[in-house]
Amino acid sequence: MKLSLSRIEDGVEIKRFEVEFAVKYFYKLTKKDREKIYKILRIMDSLGSDEIDETTDKDYRYQSD
């Protein structure tokens, strides 16, 4: 997964972060593993945000599903 966060200033897009995230697994992922990966993705989604709180689970699922 590649995530690029930017902002637009005076009509010009300025990149703030570019994060690449990959998971390589050799056995079947458990439900607990999937939840941990999901939490990491939520934290990455909140990068560059001026808000103090990270993206809520409900908001993230709405944006990504």
N, CA, C and O atoms as a printed pandas DataFrame, in Angstrom:
     atom_number atom_name residue_name chain_id  residue_number  x_coord  y_coord  z_coord
0              1         N          MET        A               1    0.844   -1.163    0.000
1              2        CA          MET        A               1    0.000    0.000    0.000
2              3         C          MET        A               1    0.894    1.230    0.000
3              4         O          MET        A               1    1.852    1.311    0.768
4              5         N          LYS        A               2    0.583    2.166   -0.845
5              6        CA          LYS        A               2    1.324    3.416   -0.914
6              7         C          LYS        A               2    0.368    4.555   -0.583
7              8         O          LYS        A               2   -0.708    4.666   -1.171
8              9         N          LEU        A               3    0.767    5.388    0.351
9             10        CA          LEU        A               3   -0.071    6.481    0.803
10            11         C          LEU        A               3    0.693    7.779    0.604
11            12         O          LEU        A               3    1.820    7.923    1.078
12            13         N          SER        A               4    0.088    8.710   -0.090
13            14        CA          SER        A               4    0.702   10.006   -0.340
14            15         C          SER        A               4   -0.207   11.084    0.222
15            16         O          SER        A               4   -1.369   11.190   -0.171
16            17         N          LEU        A               5    0.319   11.884    1.138
17            18        CA          LEU        A               5   -0.446   12.953    1.760
18            19         C          LEU        A               5    0.108   14.284    1.297
19            20         O          LEU        A               5    1.316   14.515    1.320
20            21         N          SER        A               6   -0.791   15.151    0.877
21            22        CA          SER        A               6   -0.354   16.450    0.376
22            23         C          SER        A               6   -1.363   17.506    0.759
23            24         O          SER        A               6   -2.448   17.197    1.250
24            25         N          ARG        A               7   -1.004   18.741    0.534
25            26        CA          ARG        A               7   -1.924   19.849    0.752
26            27         C          ARG        A               7   -1.823   20.774   -0.441
27            28         O          ARG        A               7   -0.817   20.782   -1.150
28            29         N          ILE        A               8   -2.863   21.548   -0.658
29            30        CA          ILE        A               8   -2.869   22.482   -1.780
30            31         C          ILE        A               8   -2.732   23.888   -1.222
31            32         O          ILE        A               8   -3.527   24.325   -0.390
32            33         N          GLU        A               9   -1.712   24.584   -1.694
33            34        CA          GLU        A               9   -1.445   25.942   -1.247
34            35         C          GLU        A               9   -1.273   26.831   -2.464
35            36         O          GLU        A               9   -0.387   26.592   -3.284
36            37         N          ASP        A              10   -2.100   27.843   -2.590
37            38        CA          ASP        A              10   -2.071   28.756   -3.740
38            39         C          ASP        A              10   -2.217   28.010   -5.065
39            40         O          ASP        A              10   -1.592   28.375   -6.061
40            41         N          GLY        A              11   -3.040   26.971   -5.070
41            42        CA          GLY        A              11   -3.291   26.217   -6.288
42            43         C          GLY        A              11   -2.197   25.229   -6.647
43            44         O          GLY        A              11   -2.265   24.595   -7.700
44            45         N          VAL        A              12   -1.183   25.083   -5.793
45            46        CA          VAL        A              12   -0.074   24.161   -6.050
46            47         C          VAL        A              12   -0.100   23.049   -5.002
47            48         O          VAL        A              12   -0.197   23.317   -3.804
48            49         N          GLU        A              13   -0.013   21.816   -5.455
49            50        CA          GLU        A              13   -0.009   20.682   -4.541
50            51         C          GLU        A              13    1.380   20.496   -3.948
51            52         O          GLU        A              13    2.366   20.394   -4.678
52            53         N          ILE        A              14    1.452   20.453   -2.637
53            54        CA          ILE        A              14    2.723   20.277   -1.931
54            55         C          ILE        A              14    2.656   18.950   -1.181
55            56         O          ILE        A              14    1.800   18.766   -0.316
56            57         N          LYS        A              15    3.556   18.027   -1.512
57            58        CA          LYS        A              15    3.577   16.731   -0.837
58            59         C          LYS        A              15    4.148   16.903    0.559
59            60         O          LYS        A              15    5.145   17.595    0.764
60            61         N          ARG        A              16    3.496   16.261    1.511
61            62        CA          ARG        A              16    3.957   16.322    2.887
62            63         C          ARG        A              16    4.577   15.001    3.303
63            64         O          ARG        A              16    5.642   14.979    3.920
64            65         N          PHE        A              17    3.913   13.894    2.967
65            66        CA          PHE        A              17    4.393   12.572    3.333
66            67         C          PHE        A              17    4.152   11.615    2.182
67            68         O          PHE        A              17    3.196   11.764    1.420
68            69         N          GLU        A              18    5.026   10.638    2.066
69            70        CA          GLU        A              18    4.779    9.515    1.181
70            71         C          GLU        A              18    5.228    8.284    1.948
71            72         O          GLU        A              18    6.406    8.142    2.277
72            73         N          VAL        A              19    4.294    7.402    2.228
73            74        CA          VAL        A              19    4.560    6.232    3.047
74            75         C          VAL        A              19    4.210    4.993    2.249
75            76         O          VAL        A              19    3.148    4.918    1.632
76            77         N          GLU        A              20    5.104    4.026    2.262
77            78        CA          GLU        A              20    4.831    2.755    1.603
78            79         C          GLU        A              20    4.808    1.679    2.675
79            80         O          GLU        A              20    5.722    1.584    3.494
80            81         N          PHE        A              21    3.768    0.881    2.664
81            82        CA          PHE        A              21    3.555   -0.125    3.696
82            83         C          PHE        A              21    3.265   -1.461    3.030
83            84         O          PHE        A              21    2.353   -1.572    2.210
84            85         N          ALA        A              22    4.042   -2.464    3.385
85            86        CA          ALA        A              22    3.825   -3.800    2.824
86            87         C          ALA        A              22    3.928   -4.828    3.940
87            88         O          ALA        A              22    4.740   -4.691    4.855
88            89         N          VAL        A              23    3.111   -5.838    3.854
89            90        CA          VAL        A              23    3.135   -6.930    4.823
90            91         C          VAL        A              23    3.412   -8.219    4.068
91            92         O          VAL        A              23    2.705   -8.565    3.122
92            93         N          LYS        A              24    4.435   -8.913    4.493
93            94        CA          LYS        A              24    4.760  -10.210    3.885
94            95         C          LYS        A              24    4.526  -11.263    4.962
95            96         O          LYS        A              24    5.089  -11.179    6.054
96            97         N          TYR        A              25    3.713  -12.231    4.658
97            98        CA          TYR        A              25    3.438  -13.262    5.647
98            99         C          TYR        A              25    3.662  -14.632    5.022
99           100         O          TYR        A              25    3.519  -14.818    3.814
100          101         N          PHE        A              26    4.016  -15.580    5.876
101          102        CA          PHE        A              26    4.350  -16.913    5.409
102          103         C          PHE        A              26    3.342  -17.966    5.867
103          104         O          PHE        A              26    3.330  -19.088    5.361
104          105         N          TYR        A              27    2.506  -17.595    6.818
105          106        CA          TYR        A              27    1.436  -18.463    7.293
106          107         C          TYR        A              27    0.134  -17.695    7.178
107          108         O          TYR        A              27    0.142  -16.496    6.898
108          109         N          LYS        A              28   -0.968  -18.363    7.387
109          110        CA          LYS        A              28   -2.258  -17.704    7.313
110          111         C          LYS        A              28   -2.356  -16.619    8.405
111          112         O          LYS        A              28   -1.999  -16.850    9.560
112          113         N          LEU        A              29   -2.845  -15.442    8.011
113          114        CA          LEU        A              29   -3.007  -14.363    8.984
114          115         C          LEU        A              29   -4.174  -14.660    9.910
115          116         O          LEU        A              29   -5.237  -15.099    9.472
116          117         N          THR        A              30   -3.961  -14.415   11.193
117          118        CA          THR        A              30   -5.038  -14.586   12.156
118          119         C          THR        A              30   -5.878  -13.316   12.207
119          120         O          THR        A              30   -5.494  -12.281   11.663
120          121         N          LYS        A              31   -7.018  -13.407   12.861
121          122        CA          LYS        A              31   -7.887  -12.239   13.010
122          123         C          LYS        A              31   -7.161  -11.144   13.796
123          124         O          LYS        A              31   -7.305   -9.960   13.495
124          125         N          LYS        A              32   -6.388  -11.542   14.796
125          126        CA          LYS        A              32   -5.634  -10.583   15.612
126          127         C          LYS        A              32   -4.578   -9.866   14.755
127          128         O          LYS        A              32   -4.378   -8.660   14.903
128          129         N          ASP        A              33   -3.908  -10.598   13.866
129          130        CA          ASP        A              33   -2.924   -9.992   12.962
130          131         C          ASP        A              33   -3.574   -8.980   12.039
131          132         O          ASP        A              33   -3.031   -7.896   11.822
132          133         N          ARG        A              34   -4.733   -9.324   11.492
133          134        CA          ARG        A              34   -5.444   -8.410   10.598
134          135         C          ARG        A              34   -5.847   -7.133   11.317
135          136         O          ARG        A              34   -5.766   -6.046   10.746
136          137         N          GLU        A              35   -6.282   -7.257   12.567
137          138        CA          GLU        A              35   -6.664   -6.070   13.336
138          139         C          GLU        A              35   -5.454   -5.175   13.604
139          140         O          GLU        A              35   -5.576   -3.951   13.566
140          141         N          LYS        A              36   -4.298   -5.761   13.872
141          142        CA          LYS        A              36   -3.079   -4.970   14.101
142          143         C          LYS        A              36   -2.679   -4.224   12.836
143          144         O          LYS        A              36   -2.312   -3.050   12.893
144          145         N          ILE        A              37   -2.748   -4.901   11.697
145          146        CA          ILE        A              37   -2.433   -4.257   10.422
146          147         C          ILE        A              37   -3.419   -3.131   10.149
147          148         O          ILE        A              37   -3.034   -2.059    9.684
148          149         N          TYR        A              38   -4.677   -3.375   10.436
149          150        CA          TYR        A              38   -5.718   -2.370   10.243
150          151         C          TYR        A              38   -5.452   -1.133   11.096
151          152         O          TYR        A              38   -5.645   -0.010   10.630
152          153         N          LYS        A              39   -5.007   -1.326   12.348
153          154        CA          LYS        A              39   -4.690   -0.201   13.230
154          155         C          LYS        A              39   -3.528    0.620   12.674
155          156         O          LYS        A              39   -3.536    1.848   12.758
156          157         N          ILE        A              40   -2.539   -0.052   12.112
157          158        CA          ILE        A              40   -1.398    0.650   11.500
158          159         C          ILE        A              40   -1.889    1.504   10.334
159          160         O          ILE        A              40   -1.465    2.651   10.186
160          161         N          LEU        A              41   -2.773    0.960    9.512
161          162        CA          LEU        A              41   -3.310    1.712    8.376
162          163         C          LEU        A              41   -4.103    2.929    8.838
163          164         O          LEU        A              41   -4.041    3.983    8.206
164          165         N          ARG        A              42   -4.839    2.795    9.924
165          166        CA          ARG        A              42   -5.585    3.939   10.475
166          167         C          ARG        A              42   -4.634    5.031   10.946
167          168         O          ARG        A              42   -4.893    6.213   10.720
168          169         N          ILE        A              43   -3.552    4.659   11.589
169          170        CA          ILE        A              43   -2.573    5.648   12.057
170          171         C          ILE        A              43   -1.931    6.339   10.866
171          172         O          ILE        A              43   -1.750    7.557   10.878
172          173         N          MET        A              44   -1.584    5.570    9.834
173          174        CA          MET        A              44   -0.995    6.165    8.637
174          175         C          MET        A              44   -1.962    7.133    7.984
175          176         O          MET        A              44   -1.548    8.170    7.467
176          177         N          ASP        A              45   -3.247    6.805    8.002
177          178        CA          ASP        A              45   -4.258    7.664    7.403
178          179         C          ASP        A              45   -4.364    9.004    8.124
179          180         O          ASP        A              45   -4.738   10.009    7.521
180          181         N          SER        A              46   -4.038    9.018    9.406
181          182        CA          SER        A              46   -4.151   10.260   10.174
182          183         C          SER        A              46   -2.887   11.121   10.093
183          184         O          SER        A              46   -2.874   12.217   10.653
184          185         N          LEU        A              47   -1.830   10.670    9.420
185          186        CA          LEU        A              47   -0.621   11.477    9.257
186          187         C          LEU        A              47   -0.926   12.771    8.526
187          188         O          LEU        A              47   -1.724   12.788    7.589
188          189         N          GLY        A              48   -0.307   13.831    8.943
189          190        CA          GLY        A              48   -0.466   15.106    8.271
190          191         C          GLY        A              48   -1.728   15.841    8.660
191          192         O          GLY        A              48   -1.968   16.961    8.207
192          193         N          SER        A              49   -2.528   15.221    9.491
193          194        CA          SER        A              49   -3.764   15.846    9.937
194          195         C          SER        A              49   -3.451   16.829   11.051
195          196         O          SER        A              49   -2.608   16.550   11.904
196          197         N          ASP        A              50   -4.112   17.967   11.055
197          198        CA          ASP        A              50   -3.897   18.946   12.109
198          199         C          ASP        A              50   -4.693   18.613   13.363
199          200         O          ASP        A              50   -4.527   19.253   14.401
200          201         N          GLU        A              51   -5.546   17.624   13.263
201          202        CA          GLU        A              51   -6.343   17.212   14.405
202          203         C          GLU        A              51   -5.469   16.460   15.401
203          204         O          GLU        A              51   -4.497   15.807   15.021
204          205         N          ILE        A              52   -5.819   16.559   16.658
205          206        CA          ILE        A              52   -5.057   15.857   17.691
206          207         C          ILE        A              52   -5.387   14.371   17.667
207          208         O          ILE        A              52   -4.494   13.534   17.802
208          209         N          ASP        A              53   -6.665   14.036   17.498
209          210        CA          ASP        A              53   -7.096   12.641   17.510
210          211         C          ASP        A              53   -6.841   11.996   16.163
211          212         O          ASP        A              53   -6.884   12.661   15.128
212          213         N          GLU        A              54   -6.572   10.690   16.180
213          214        CA          GLU        A              54   -6.421    9.974   14.923
214          215         C          GLU        A              54   -7.789    9.693   14.334
215          216         O          GLU        A              54   -8.807    9.886   14.997
216          217         N          THR        A              55   -7.816    9.245   13.107
217          218        CA          THR        A              55   -9.075    8.929   12.423
218          219         C          THR        A              55   -9.802    7.827   13.190
219          220         O          THR        A              55   -9.196    6.828   13.578
220          221         N          THR        A              56  -11.081    8.013   13.402
221          222        CA          THR        A              56  -11.843    6.990   14.116
222          223         C          THR        A              56  -12.043    5.769   13.231
223          224         O          THR        A              56  -11.948    5.845   12.006
224          225         N          ASP        A              57  -12.316    4.668   13.863
225          226        CA          ASP        A              57  -12.540    3.421   13.132
226          227         C          ASP        A              57  -13.711    3.569   12.170
227          228         O          ASP        A              57  -13.630    3.127   11.023
228          229         N          LYS        A              58  -14.792    4.182   12.622
229          230        CA          LYS        A              58  -15.979    4.368   11.780
230          231         C          LYS        A              58  -15.669    5.220   10.554
231          232         O          LYS        A              58  -16.075    4.882    9.442
232          233         N          ASP        A              59  -14.939    6.340   10.758
233          234        CA          ASP        A              59  -14.585    7.215    9.646
234          235         C          ASP        A              59  -13.663    6.514    8.661
235          236         O          ASP        A              59  -13.842    6.642    7.450
236          237         N          TYR        A              60  -12.673    5.771    9.166
237          238        CA          TYR        A              60  -11.739    5.097    8.276
238          239         C          TYR        A              60  -12.449    4.061    7.424
239          240         O          TYR        A              60  -12.213    3.979    6.219
240          241         N          ARG        A              61  -13.317    3.271    8.040
241          242        CA          ARG        A              61  -14.046    2.253    7.275
242          243         C          ARG        A              61  -14.928    2.898    6.214
243          244         O          ARG        A              61  -15.072    2.360    5.116
244          245         N          TYR        A              62  -15.520    4.049    6.534
245          246        CA          TYR        A              62  -16.358    4.767    5.569
246          247         C          TYR        A              62  -15.515    5.256    4.384
247          248         O          TYR        A              62  -15.958    5.172    3.238
248          249         N          GLN        A              63  -14.309    5.765    4.649
249          250        CA          GLN        A              63  -13.452    6.298    3.601
250          251         C          GLN        A              63  -12.842    5.216    2.737
251          252         O          GLN        A              63  -12.667    5.412    1.535
252          253         N          SER        A              64  -12.513    4.073    3.328
253          254        CA          SER        A              64  -11.751    3.072    2.584
254          255         C          SER        A              64  -12.595    1.933    2.014
255          256         O          SER        A              64  -12.141    1.248    1.098
256          257         N          ASP        A              65  -13.801    1.710    2.522
257          258        CA          ASP        A              65  -14.621    0.587    2.037
258          259         C          ASP        A              65  -15.464    0.952    0.878
259          260         O          ASP        A              65  -16.204    0.113    0.365
